[in-house]
Amino acid sequence: MMENSGLVPVMVHHMTVPQIEVGESPVDGEPQDVCSQCLLALSNLCKLSRPRQEQAALAGAIPKLQIIVERQHPLREHAFAMLCDMTCTSQATRSLLWNQGCAGF
């Protein structure tokens, strides 16, 4: 099964939005591209699998998804859809969403 391969936590780890200061332009699009590719892959992996959604939440995806939505990332609609889908996953995932402040998000 895909859940046992450890792919979801690796994708979550690499789904980090690069820190760019105001007025600074990125040197190249590589960090942004890595984040985008991981976000798309994770979105597709988790779309129809509640165990993968829970695995992503437990791996720390919730705060990263919140940052992607808040920073107006070009793929923010995928991040927002993932956050919304996680509400139906499990009680543990709902607790993580609540603790990360997604209720007011």
XYZ file of N, CA, C and O in Angstrom:
420
model
N 0.839 -1.182 0.000
C 0.000 0.000 0.000
C 0.881 1.243 0.000
O 1.977 1.251 0.542
N 0.354 2.301 -0.576
C 1.075 3.568 -0.665
C 1.333 4.166 0.719
O 2.351 4.806 0.939
N 0.416 3.928 1.664
C 0.569 4.488 3.004
C 1.807 3.928 3.710
O 2.418 4.592 4.530
N 2.167 2.697 3.376
C 3.296 2.040 4.027
C 4.636 2.386 3.394
O 5.675 2.051 3.954
N 4.633 3.021 2.243
C 5.887 3.304 1.538
C 6.633 4.503 2.113
O 7.813 4.675 1.846
N 5.952 5.344 2.867
C 6.603 6.514 3.459
C 6.694 7.698 2.513
O 7.418 8.658 2.782
N 5.964 7.675 1.422
C 6.017 8.745 0.443
C 5.357 10.026 0.938
O 5.871 11.126 0.703
N 4.239 9.909 1.633
C 3.498 11.091 2.070
C 4.331 11.960 3.021
O 4.432 13.180 2.803
N 4.973 11.420 4.059
C 5.800 12.279 4.918
C 6.965 12.937 4.177
O 7.329 14.082 4.485
N 7.528 12.259 3.182
C 8.613 12.856 2.391
C 8.087 14.044 1.595
O 8.728 15.103 1.532
N 6.916 13.888 0.992
C 6.313 14.998 0.235
C 6.017 16.181 1.149
O 6.251 17.334 0.781
N 5.505 15.894 2.337
C 5.213 16.970 3.292
C 6.497 17.690 3.682
O 6.532 18.920 3.758
N 7.560 16.941 3.895
C 8.844 17.540 4.280
C 9.348 18.512 3.207
O 9.856 19.586 3.524
N 9.204 18.146 1.951
C 9.713 18.982 0.857
C 8.734 20.061 0.418
O 9.060 20.862 -0.453
N 7.576 20.113 1.022
C 6.563 21.100 0.672
C 6.735 22.357 1.520
O 5.830 22.799 2.203
N 7.900 22.951 1.448
C 8.205 24.135 2.237
C 8.255 25.343 1.318
O 8.988 25.351 0.332
N 7.490 26.374 1.664
C 7.486 27.603 0.882
C 8.737 28.390 1.233
O 9.004 28.641 2.406
N 9.535 28.781 0.233
C 10.761 29.523 0.528
C 10.465 30.884 1.136
O 9.486 31.532 0.776
N 11.329 31.303 2.069
C 11.201 32.608 2.711
C 11.807 33.663 1.797
O 12.989 33.607 1.481
N 11.019 34.632 1.371
C 11.507 35.725 0.535
C 11.150 37.026 1.233
O 9.994 37.256 1.591
N 12.152 37.870 1.443
C 11.940 39.152 2.095
C 11.223 40.113 1.147
O 11.274 39.963 -0.074
N 10.595 41.138 1.718
C 9.886 42.132 0.927
C 10.889 42.867 0.037
O 11.947 43.287 0.488
N 10.576 43.013 -1.217
C 11.445 43.688 -2.168
C 12.532 42.810 -2.744
O 13.283 43.227 -3.614
N 12.633 41.593 -2.289
C 13.655 40.664 -2.760
C 13.029 39.727 -3.772
O 11.910 39.274 -3.607
N 13.743 39.459 -4.841
C 13.236 38.519 -5.832
C 13.986 37.205 -5.689
O 15.167 37.201 -5.360
N 13.317 36.097 -5.916
C 14.006 34.813 -5.805
C 15.103 34.694 -6.852
O 14.956 35.165 -7.975
N 16.200 34.052 -6.486
C 17.319 33.861 -7.398
C 16.897 32.982 -8.566
O 17.192 33.252 -9.712
N 16.237 31.937 -8.279
C 15.669 31.081 -9.313
C 14.393 30.469 -8.776
O 14.074 30.588 -7.609
N 13.636 29.844 -9.641
C 12.346 29.298 -9.231
C 12.418 27.901 -8.664
O 11.391 27.279 -8.450
N 13.615 27.383 -8.414
C 13.745 25.994 -7.984
C 13.039 25.688 -6.664
O 12.267 24.735 -6.610
N 13.261 26.465 -5.573
C 12.549 26.124 -4.325
C 11.036 26.217 -4.481
O 10.299 25.392 -3.949
N 10.572 27.210 -5.222
C 9.142 27.362 -5.453
C 8.619 26.192 -6.274
O 7.526 25.689 -6.039
N 9.408 25.752 -7.252
C 9.001 24.646 -8.107
C 8.927 23.337 -7.318
O 8.005 22.547 -7.517
N 9.872 23.115 -6.422
C 9.851 21.906 -5.593
C 8.598 21.897 -4.729
O 7.895 20.887 -4.628
N 8.304 23.037 -4.115
C 7.099 23.154 -3.286
C 5.851 22.890 -4.130
O 4.958 22.148 -3.708
N 5.793 23.460 -5.323
C 4.623 23.283 -6.189
C 4.444 21.832 -6.613
O 3.333 21.301 -6.590
N 5.535 21.198 -7.004
C 5.456 19.805 -7.438
C 5.034 18.891 -6.290
O 4.213 17.981 -6.476
N 5.587 19.127 -5.105
C 5.212 18.312 -3.939
C 3.755 18.543 -3.553
O 3.044 17.602 -3.208
N 3.313 19.795 -3.628
C 1.923 20.105 -3.303
C 0.969 19.413 -4.275
O -0.022 18.811 -3.850
N 1.267 19.467 -5.558
C 0.405 18.808 -6.542
C 0.395 17.293 -6.358
O -0.660 16.666 -6.418
N 1.574 16.716 -6.144
C 1.645 15.267 -5.944
C 0.892 14.856 -4.685
O 0.131 13.882 -4.693
N 1.087 15.602 -3.602
C 0.410 15.289 -2.345
C -1.102 15.468 -2.486
O -1.873 14.661 -1.966
N -1.507 16.491 -3.201
C -2.934 16.717 -3.429
C -3.561 15.536 -4.164
O -4.629 15.052 -3.791
N -2.876 15.062 -5.194
C -3.393 13.914 -5.948
C -3.367 12.628 -5.133
O -4.275 11.811 -5.232
N -2.331 12.444 -4.331
C -2.249 11.240 -3.500
C -3.342 11.203 -2.434
O -3.863 10.145 -2.091
N -3.663 12.378 -1.899
C -4.596 12.444 -0.765
C -6.041 12.676 -1.172
O -6.932 12.571 -0.332
N -6.268 12.980 -2.425
C -7.614 13.367 -2.866
C -8.681 12.339 -2.506
O -9.746 12.686 -1.999
N -8.412 11.077 -2.736
C -9.422 10.047 -2.509
C -9.062 9.066 -1.408
O -9.716 8.037 -1.262
N -8.036 9.373 -0.629
C -7.586 8.431 0.393
C -7.544 9.101 1.757
O -6.652 9.910 2.037
N -8.485 8.767 2.590
C -8.505 9.331 3.946
C -7.306 8.907 4.780
O -6.779 9.713 5.538
N -6.830 7.651 4.669
C -5.617 7.310 5.422
C -4.409 8.163 5.018
O -3.605 8.543 5.865
N -4.287 8.487 3.740
C -3.184 9.351 3.308
C -3.374 10.776 3.800
O -2.405 11.460 4.140
N -4.623 11.256 3.849
C -4.882 12.585 4.391
C -4.466 12.647 5.854
O -3.835 13.614 6.289
N -4.815 11.609 6.601
C -4.435 11.575 8.009
C -2.918 11.483 8.156
O -2.321 12.146 9.010
N -2.282 10.694 7.316
C -0.830 10.560 7.360
C -0.165 11.908 7.057
O 0.817 12.282 7.704
N -0.693 12.655 6.102
C -0.150 13.974 5.782
C -0.325 14.931 6.959
O 0.589 15.692 7.303
N -1.492 14.893 7.584
C -1.731 15.766 8.738
C -0.781 15.431 9.880
O -0.207 16.330 10.512
N -0.586 14.156 10.137
C 0.322 13.735 11.212
C 1.780 14.058 10.885
O 2.595 14.234 11.788
N 2.112 14.162 9.591
C 3.475 14.486 9.174
C 3.752 15.986 9.206
O 4.870 16.410 8.949
N 2.733 16.787 9.514
C 2.944 18.228 9.645
C 2.504 19.051 8.451
O 2.972 20.173 8.263
N 1.582 18.544 7.658
C 1.141 19.263 6.462
C 0.247 20.457 6.776
O 0.230 21.421 6.012
N -0.470 20.427 7.878
C -1.466 21.470 8.148
C -0.854 22.871 8.213
O -1.314 23.772 7.505
N 0.181 23.117 9.019
C 0.741 24.476 9.032
C 1.346 24.887 7.686
O 1.259 26.051 7.298
N 1.902 23.935 6.955
C 2.475 24.255 5.648
C 1.374 24.624 4.654
O 1.534 25.555 3.859
N 0.260 23.907 4.708
C -0.864 24.236 3.834
C -1.438 25.604 4.178
O -1.804 26.382 3.288
N -1.503 25.917 5.472
C -1.987 27.237 5.888
C -1.091 28.342 5.345
O -1.583 29.363 4.858
N 0.214 28.156 5.415
C 1.156 29.153 4.907
C 0.982 29.334 3.405
O 0.997 30.462 2.893
N 0.807 28.237 2.695
C 0.619 28.319 1.244
C -0.629 29.125 0.907
O -0.612 29.965 0.003
N -1.705 28.915 1.639
C -2.939 29.660 1.384
C -2.758 31.136 1.763
O -3.130 32.032 0.999
N -2.152 31.401 2.911
C -1.999 32.777 3.387
C -1.062 33.605 2.518
O -1.253 34.809 2.379
N -0.049 32.997 1.940
C 0.932 33.737 1.133
C 0.523 33.855 -0.332
O 1.333 34.250 -1.168
N -0.689 33.530 -0.647
C -1.202 33.655 -2.010
C -0.352 32.886 -3.027
O -0.062 33.371 -4.115
N 0.044 31.687 -2.645
C 0.797 30.798 -3.542
C -0.048 30.514 -4.774
O -1.274 30.420 -4.680
N 0.561 30.374 -5.938
C -0.228 30.110 -7.153
C -1.108 28.855 -7.072
O -2.126 28.782 -7.749
N -0.740 27.898 -6.246
C -1.525 26.667 -6.117
C -2.317 26.625 -4.807
O -2.612 25.554 -4.294
N -2.685 27.778 -4.293
C -3.363 27.834 -2.998
C -4.713 27.121 -2.993
O -5.149 26.631 -1.973
N -5.358 27.028 -4.161
C -6.656 26.340 -4.198
C -6.500 24.854 -3.896
O -7.382 24.251 -3.294
N -5.371 24.270 -4.274
C -5.118 22.863 -3.940
C -4.880 22.700 -2.436
O -5.375 21.750 -1.826
N -4.133 23.632 -1.865
C -3.865 23.580 -0.424
C -5.165 23.766 0.362
O -5.410 23.058 1.345
N -5.991 24.693 -0.072
C -7.255 24.943 0.615
C -8.179 23.731 0.512
O -8.818 23.359 1.498
N -8.220 23.108 -0.653
C -9.051 21.907 -0.828
C -8.572 20.778 0.073
O -9.384 20.046 0.651
N -7.251 20.647 0.218
C -6.719 19.603 1.101
C -7.115 19.858 2.542
O -7.492 18.933 3.268
N -7.036 21.119 2.979
C -7.438 21.453 4.349
C -8.918 21.147 4.564
O -9.305 20.605 5.602
N -9.738 21.480 3.591
C -11.180 21.211 3.718
C -11.463 19.714 3.738
O -12.311 19.252 4.504
N -10.755 18.952 2.915
C -10.961 17.500 2.878
C -10.530 16.835 4.175
O -11.094 15.802 4.563
N -9.539 17.403 4.841
C -9.042 16.808 6.084
C -10.070 16.855 7.219
O -9.970 16.098 8.173
N -11.071 17.705 7.103
C -12.082 17.784 8.155
C -12.925 16.517 8.231
O -13.522 16.235 9.271
N -12.974 15.764 7.148
C -13.778 14.538 7.104
C -12.942 13.279 7.297
O -13.448 12.174 7.126
N -11.682 13.432 7.633
C -10.783 12.280 7.680
C -10.952 11.454 8.947
O -11.320 10.302 8.895
N -10.648 12.032 10.091
C -10.723 11.296 11.356
C -10.778 12.288 12.507
O -10.513 13.473 12.332
N -11.083 11.781 13.676
C -11.110 12.633 14.862
C -9.714 13.173 15.172
O -9.563 14.322 15.575
N -8.693 12.362 14.957
C -7.315 12.806 15.204
C -6.939 13.964 14.278
O -6.315 14.939 14.716
N -7.332 13.867 13.030
C -7.036 14.937 12.075
C -7.814 16.195 12.417
O -7.280 17.301 12.346
N -9.078 16.031 12.819
C -9.861 17.209 13.228
C -9.243 17.867 14.448
O -9.215 19.097 14.550
N -8.707 17.087 15.362
C -8.029 17.655 16.532
C -6.787 18.434 16.116
O -6.522 19.519 16.645
N -6.034 17.889 15.173
C -4.857 18.605 14.672
C -5.260 19.908 13.988
O -4.611 20.947 14.174
N -6.313 19.863 13.197
C -6.804 21.080 12.544
C -7.226 22.121 13.583
O -6.917 23.306 13.451
N -7.913 21.682 14.615
C -8.347 22.585 15.670
C -7.149 23.188 16.399
O -7.101 24.393 16.642
N -6.168 22.345 16.732
C -4.987 22.820 17.450
C -4.122 23.769 16.637
O -3.437 24.624 17.200
N -4.141 23.615 15.305
C -3.362 24.493 14.426
C -4.099 25.772 14.070
O -3.585 26.592 13.321
N -5.299 25.931 14.587
C -6.039 27.166 14.339
C -6.790 27.205 13.022
O -7.096 28.274 12.524
N -7.108 26.057 12.458
C -7.826 26.043 11.194
C -9.303 26.390 11.346
O -9.959 26.694 10.376
N -9.808 26.362 12.559
C -11.222 26.704 12.756
C -11.453 28.172 12.426
O -12.460 28.534 11.817
N -10.520 29.025 12.790
C -10.638 30.450 12.476
C -10.022 30.820 11.157
O -10.083 31.944 10.708
N -9.418 29.854 10.500
C -8.720 30.081 9.258
C -9.745 30.274 8.174
O -9.725 31.076 7.351
